[in-house]
Coordinates of C-alpha atoms and ligand atoms in Angstrom, one line a residue:
M15 CA 93.6 86.9 189.4
I16 CA 92.6 86.2 186.7
D17 CA 92.9 90.0 185.5
K18 CA 89.8 90.9 182.5
N19 CA 91.1 92.9 179.7
D20 CA 93.9 90.2 179.6
L21 CA 90.9 88.0 178.6
R22 CA 90.0 90.8 175.7
Q23 CA 90.7 89.1 172.3
E24 CA 92.9 91.6 169.6
P25 CA 94.4 91.0 166.1
I26 CA 97.4 89.0 166.6
E27 CA 98.9 92.5 164.8
R28 CA 98.2 94.0 168.2
A29 CA 98.0 90.9 170.6
S30 CA 100.2 90.1 173.8
T31 CA 100.9 87.2 174.6
I32 CA 99.1 85.7 177.8
P33 CA 100.1 86.8 181.2
S34 CA 102.9 85.1 182.9
D35 CA 101.5 84.6 186.1
W36 CA 98.9 82.7 183.5
Y37 CA 102.7 80.2 183.4
I38 CA 103.4 80.1 186.9
N39 CA 100.3 80.4 189.5
P40 CA 98.4 77.3 190.7
D41 CA 95.6 79.2 190.8
V42 CA 95.8 79.3 187.4
E43 CA 96.1 76.3 187.0
K44 CA 93.0 75.2 188.9
I45 CA 90.8 77.5 186.5
E46 CA 92.5 75.9 183.7
Q47 CA 90.9 71.9 184.8
Q48 CA 87.8 73.1 185.5
A49 CA 87.6 75.6 182.3
I50 CA 89.5 73.7 179.4
F51 CA 90.3 69.9 180.7
S52 CA 87.0 69.0 182.4
R53 CA 85.2 70.4 179.5
E54 CA 87.4 69.4 175.4
W55 CA 87.8 66.3 173.8
Q56 CA 91.0 64.4 175.6
L57 CA 92.8 61.9 173.7
V58 CA 92.6 58.7 176.0
C59 CA 93.9 55.2 173.0
H60 CA 94.0 53.5 169.9
Q61 CA 91.0 50.7 169.2
S62 CA 94.1 49.0 169.1
Q63 CA 94.9 49.1 172.4
I64 CA 91.3 47.7 173.5
P65 CA 90.5 45.2 169.9
S66 CA 88.9 42.7 171.7
P67 CA 85.3 42.4 173.6
G68 CA 86.1 43.1 176.8
D69 CA 89.6 45.0 177.1
S70 CA 89.7 48.4 178.4
M71 CA 92.8 50.8 179.3
C72 CA 93.0 53.7 182.7
A73 CA 93.0 57.4 182.5
T74 CA 93.3 59.9 183.8
I75 CA 91.4 63.9 182.5
A76 CA 91.3 66.4 184.9
G77 CA 92.1 64.2 187.6
N78 CA 89.6 62.0 186.9
P79 CA 89.9 58.5 186.9
I80 CA 88.1 57.3 183.9
L81 CA 88.0 53.5 181.8
I82 CA 87.3 52.4 178.8
I83 CA 86.2 49.3 177.5
R84 CA 85.2 47.7 174.3
T85 CA 81.8 46.5 174.9
P86 CA 80.8 42.3 173.9
E87 CA 78.5 44.3 171.3
N88 CA 81.8 45.7 169.8
E89 CA 81.0 49.1 170.8
V90 CA 83.6 51.8 173.0
R91 CA 82.6 52.9 176.1
A92 CA 83.3 55.0 178.8
F93 CA 82.6 55.8 182.7
Y94 CA 84.3 57.6 185.8
N95 CA 86.2 54.3 187.6
V96 CA 84.4 54.8 190.6
C97 CA 82.0 53.0 192.8
R98 CA 79.1 54.3 193.8
H99 CA 79.7 52.3 196.8
R100 CA 81.8 54.5 198.5
G101 CA 85.0 55.7 195.9
G102 CA 86.8 52.3 195.3
P103 CA 88.4 51.9 191.2
M104 CA 87.2 48.9 189.0
A105 CA 90.1 48.5 187.4
V106 CA 93.8 50.1 187.5
K107 CA 95.5 48.7 185.1
K108 CA 95.0 47.5 180.8
G109 CA 93.1 44.5 181.4
T110 CA 90.0 42.4 180.1
T111 CA 86.6 41.2 181.3
T112 CA 82.9 41.6 180.1
V113 CA 81.7 42.2 184.1
L114 CA 83.4 45.0 186.2
Q115 CA 84.0 43.9 189.6
C116 CA 85.6 47.3 192.2
Q117 CA 88.4 46.8 194.0
Y118 CA 87.6 47.5 196.7
H119 CA 84.3 45.6 198.7
G120 CA 83.6 43.6 194.5
W121 CA 80.6 45.1 193.5
T122 CA 80.1 44.2 190.3
Y123 CA 78.7 46.4 187.3
L124 CA 78.3 45.5 182.8
T125 CA 80.1 47.3 180.2
D126 CA 76.8 49.2 180.3
G127 CA 77.5 50.4 183.3
S128 CA 74.4 48.6 185.4
L129 CA 75.6 47.7 188.4
R130 CA 74.7 43.9 189.0
G131 CA 76.2 42.2 191.6
V132 CA 76.2 43.3 195.7
P133 CA 77.4 41.1 198.0
Q134 CA 76.0 41.4 201.4
F135 CA 73.7 44.2 201.0
D136 CA 70.6 42.3 202.3
R137 CA 69.6 44.5 205.1
V138 CA 69.8 47.7 203.1
E139 CA 66.8 49.6 202.5
L140 CA 65.2 51.9 200.1
F141 CA 68.3 51.5 198.2
D142 CA 67.5 50.3 194.2
K143 CA 70.4 48.8 191.8
K144 CA 68.9 51.3 189.6
D145 CA 70.1 54.1 190.8
F146 CA 74.0 53.3 191.3
G147 CA 74.9 52.5 188.0
L148 CA 78.9 53.5 187.0
I149 CA 78.5 56.9 185.9
P150 CA 79.2 57.4 182.2
V151 CA 81.4 59.6 180.4
A152 CA 80.4 60.7 176.3
V153 CA 83.0 58.8 173.5
G154 CA 84.8 59.8 170.4
Q155 CA 86.2 58.0 167.7
W156 CA 88.3 59.3 164.6
Q157 CA 90.7 57.0 162.3
G158 CA 90.5 54.5 165.5
L159 CA 91.5 57.0 167.8
V160 CA 89.1 57.2 171.2
F161 CA 88.6 60.6 172.7
V162 CA 86.3 61.2 175.6
C163 CA 84.8 64.1 177.2
L164 CA 83.7 65.4 180.6
A165 CA 81.9 67.9 179.9
D166 CA 77.5 67.6 180.0
E167 CA 77.2 69.0 176.3
P168 CA 79.7 68.2 175.0
R169 CA 80.7 70.2 172.3
P170 CA 80.1 67.8 168.6
F171 CA 83.4 65.9 168.4
E172 CA 82.7 66.4 164.9
Q173 CA 83.5 69.7 164.7
V174 CA 86.2 69.5 166.6
M175 CA 88.8 67.6 164.0
D176 CA 86.6 68.6 160.6
G177 CA 88.7 68.4 157.9
I178 CA 91.5 66.8 159.0
S179 CA 90.9 64.3 157.1
E180 CA 89.8 65.5 154.5
R181 CA 93.1 67.1 154.4
I182 CA 95.5 64.3 154.6
S183 CA 93.8 61.6 152.8
P184 CA 94.8 59.0 152.0
A185 CA 96.1 58.1 155.8
D186 CA 94.2 56.6 157.0
F187 CA 95.2 56.1 161.1
S188 CA 91.9 53.4 161.8
D189 CA 94.0 49.9 160.6
M190 CA 97.2 51.4 162.9
Q191 CA 98.9 49.8 166.0
F192 CA 100.2 51.3 168.9
H193 CA 103.7 50.5 169.1
E194 CA 104.8 52.4 172.1
R195 CA 104.7 54.9 174.5
V196 CA 107.0 56.9 175.3
V197 CA 106.7 59.2 178.6
Y198 CA 108.8 62.7 179.3
P199 CA 108.1 64.7 182.6
V200 CA 109.2 68.3 181.9
E201 CA 109.5 71.6 184.4
C202 CA 107.8 73.6 182.5
N203 CA 103.0 74.7 183.0
W204 CA 102.2 73.1 179.9
K205 CA 101.4 75.9 177.8
V206 CA 105.4 76.5 177.6
Y207 CA 105.1 73.0 175.8
V208 CA 102.5 73.9 173.6
D209 CA 103.9 76.9 172.3
N210 CA 106.9 75.7 171.5
Y211 CA 105.4 72.7 169.2
L212 CA 102.9 76.0 167.3
E213 CA 105.8 77.9 166.0
G214 CA 108.4 76.9 163.8
Y215 CA 110.1 80.2 164.9
H216 CA 113.1 78.1 166.7
I217 CA 114.1 75.8 164.9
P218 CA 117.0 78.0 162.9
I219 CA 118.4 78.6 166.4
V220 CA 116.8 75.8 169.0
H221 CA 116.9 72.8 166.0
P222 CA 120.4 74.1 163.8
E223 CA 120.0 69.9 162.4
L224 CA 116.4 69.9 161.9
A225 CA 116.7 73.6 160.7
K226 CA 119.3 71.8 157.6
L227 CA 116.0 69.4 156.4
L228 CA 113.4 71.8 156.1
D229 CA 112.5 74.3 153.7
Y230 CA 111.8 76.5 156.2
R231 CA 111.2 79.9 154.2
N232 CA 108.1 77.8 153.1
Y233 CA 106.8 76.7 156.7
V234 CA 102.7 77.1 156.6
T235 CA 100.8 77.4 159.6
E236 CA 97.3 77.7 158.6
T237 CA 94.4 77.1 161.4
A238 CA 90.7 76.2 161.5
Q239 CA 88.4 76.4 164.8
W240 CA 90.1 73.8 167.0
Y241 CA 92.8 73.2 165.3
S242 CA 96.3 74.3 164.3
L243 CA 97.9 72.9 161.3
Q244 CA 102.4 73.2 160.4
Y245 CA 104.0 71.9 157.7
S246 CA 107.1 72.3 155.9
P247 CA 108.2 70.5 152.7
F248 CA 111.9 69.2 152.6
A249 CA 115.3 71.7 151.9
D250 CA 116.6 67.8 150.6
K251 CA 114.6 64.6 149.9
D252 CA 118.1 62.2 149.8
G253 CA 119.6 62.7 152.6
D254 CA 119.9 60.9 155.7
N255 CA 116.5 62.9 157.3
P256 CA 114.0 60.3 158.7
Y257 CA 111.1 62.6 158.3
H258 CA 111.7 62.1 154.7
A259 CA 108.5 62.8 152.9
E260 CA 109.2 60.4 149.1
N261 CA 105.7 59.0 149.5
G262 CA 103.6 61.6 150.8
E263 CA 103.4 64.7 153.0
A264 CA 104.1 65.4 156.9
F265 CA 101.2 67.1 158.8
Y266 CA 102.0 68.4 162.2
Y267 CA 98.7 69.3 163.7
F268 CA 98.1 70.2 167.0
I269 CA 93.9 69.9 168.7
Y270 CA 92.7 72.4 170.9
P271 CA 94.1 72.5 173.8
N272 CA 96.8 69.3 174.7
F273 CA 96.8 66.9 171.5
M274 CA 99.0 67.0 168.6
L275 CA 98.9 64.8 166.0
N276 CA 102.2 64.6 164.3
I277 CA 101.6 62.5 160.3
L278 CA 103.9 60.6 158.2
P279 CA 103.4 58.5 155.6
G280 CA 103.5 54.8 157.0
R281 CA 103.4 56.0 160.5
L282 CA 101.6 58.1 163.2
Q283 CA 102.2 59.9 166.7
T284 CA 100.3 61.8 169.0
N285 CA 101.8 63.6 171.4
I286 CA 99.5 64.2 174.3
V287 CA 100.9 67.5 177.2
E288 CA 99.6 66.6 180.7
P289 CA 99.5 69.5 183.3
V290 CA 100.8 67.7 186.8
S291 CA 100.7 71.4 188.6
A292 CA 101.5 74.7 187.5
G293 CA 105.5 74.4 186.8
R294 CA 105.6 71.6 185.5
C295 CA 103.8 68.6 183.0
R296 CA 104.4 65.2 181.5
V297 CA 104.5 64.7 177.8
I298 CA 103.3 61.5 176.5
F299 CA 104.7 60.6 172.9
D300 CA 102.6 57.4 171.4
Y301 CA 104.1 56.0 168.5
F302 CA 101.5 53.6 165.9
Y303 CA 103.1 52.0 162.2
S304 CA 100.4 50.7 160.1
D305 CA 102.7 47.7 159.9
P306 CA 104.3 47.8 163.2
E307 CA 106.4 44.7 162.1
Q308 CA 107.6 45.2 158.8
A309 CA 109.0 48.8 160.6
R310 CA 110.8 47.6 163.5
A311 CA 112.8 44.7 161.1
S312 CA 113.3 48.0 158.2
G313 CA 115.1 50.3 161.0
T314 CA 112.5 52.6 160.7
V315 CA 111.0 52.4 164.3
A316 CA 114.4 53.2 165.8
D317 CA 115.2 56.0 163.3
D318 CA 111.8 57.8 164.3
M319 CA 112.3 56.9 168.0
A320 CA 116.2 58.3 168.1
Y321 CA 114.8 61.3 165.7
S322 CA 112.2 62.5 168.2
D323 CA 114.0 62.0 171.0
K324 CA 116.9 64.2 170.2
V325 CA 114.5 67.0 168.3
Q326 CA 113.1 66.2 172.6
Q327 CA 115.7 67.2 174.4
E328 CA 116.3 70.3 172.7
D329 CA 112.4 71.4 173.2
I330 CA 112.3 70.1 176.6
E331 CA 115.6 72.1 177.8
I332 CA 114.0 75.6 176.2
C333 CA 111.2 74.9 177.8
E334 CA 112.6 74.5 181.0
L335 CA 114.5 77.8 180.9
V336 CA 111.1 79.8 178.9
Q337 CA 109.6 78.9 182.4
R338 CA 112.2 80.2 184.7
G339 CA 112.2 83.5 182.7
L340 CA 108.7 83.5 182.5
G341 CA 108.4 82.7 186.5
S342 CA 111.5 86.1 186.8
K343 CA 110.7 89.4 187.5
A344 CA 111.7 90.7 184.6
Y345 CA 108.4 89.2 182.1
D346 CA 104.9 89.7 182.1
K347 CA 103.8 89.7 178.6
G348 CA 105.6 90.3 175.4
R349 CA 104.3 90.5 171.8
F350 CA 103.8 88.1 168.3
S351 CA 105.7 87.2 164.7
V352 CA 102.7 87.8 162.6
E353 CA 105.2 85.7 160.1
R354 CA 106.3 83.4 162.0
E355 CA 103.7 82.6 165.4
L356 CA 99.9 82.6 164.3
G357 CA 99.7 78.9 165.9
V358 CA 100.9 80.5 169.4
Y359 CA 98.0 83.0 168.6
H360 CA 95.3 81.2 167.8
F361 CA 95.8 78.7 170.7
Q362 CA 96.7 81.7 173.5
S363 CA 93.3 83.4 171.5
L364 CA 91.0 79.9 172.8
I365 CA 93.2 79.7 176.8
K366 CA 91.7 83.1 176.9
H367 CA 87.9 81.9 175.4
S368 CA 88.3 79.6 177.8
I369 CA 88.3 81.4 180.1
S370 CA 86.1 83.8 179.7
S371 CA 83.3 81.5 179.0
Ligands
LIG27 S1 83.9 51.1 197.2 FE1 83.3 49.4 195.3 S2 82.6 47.6 196.3 FE2 83.1 49.1 198.1
LIG28 FE1 110.9 72.4 169.1

């Protein structure tokens, strides 16, 4: 299913794109869940979504139900949202509690994961509550964003995000407030969407209006070990571009494997590209503002959302057509523009690395 030759790393000048089978084969999607999504850090929420002790959120990572909770000690912890009795969930949606109660038979756990209450269990033998605590999951935080990692030995989270804070300073998202989530179902493999995000090569054709606002010749892509950065100066700062950057720069970060951080002065948008099946994904847009009230009142929120939505619809349309192309008999592998597709090459090199190791 995975040909060893396709895992070979070549310089971009000579490299081929990953084979089309990796975009359509359900077995490859299963391999990726293990090799990528069960190993890498995944965004679950922003701290503003669980501001008070006892606030909790649910997430699903590589098919695993996860619970994120702020403890009475004000620490953010995460556990598999799976009761040690017979697998029931502690929570099914966002909530507030300092005692986690299973929604099936009512076992209770403290926010440190320890099992506390076990109703009607008196005559059970060889049972020690200490052996039945919730299974913890590693938590990493970066400027208020909360990530989890299911790996037994997660890669140090600081290593993944290394250099981003310095680069975007003085922007800092710790005090941002979550505003809204928009979810787009897309009929393509998650990697088609990520590939597309990672290059500006398609902008003149797929987004002609956006192209007019950008100084496309000076579009830059930089890569680090676990992320890449794209930015482009704006052609006309006085135009009606809601993304104009008169007060600072705009940064478009991709953090491996499926997380995007779109940073503009006073606002932050995160994207998560979640695989659903080999041929489908969900793209989750979360909007954050340093002052959501003010941003709403001034029309910034409406402008941002309308603008993003337009570009997103154009991207979805092309990604869905590309998925069909990749599934056709005509296509196996392509090549990279050295000038314009460094980000895609970097992402695909990491995919190969994950699958090989
Ligand atoms: S499964 Fe949780 S109490 Fe039974
Ligand atoms: Fe695009």
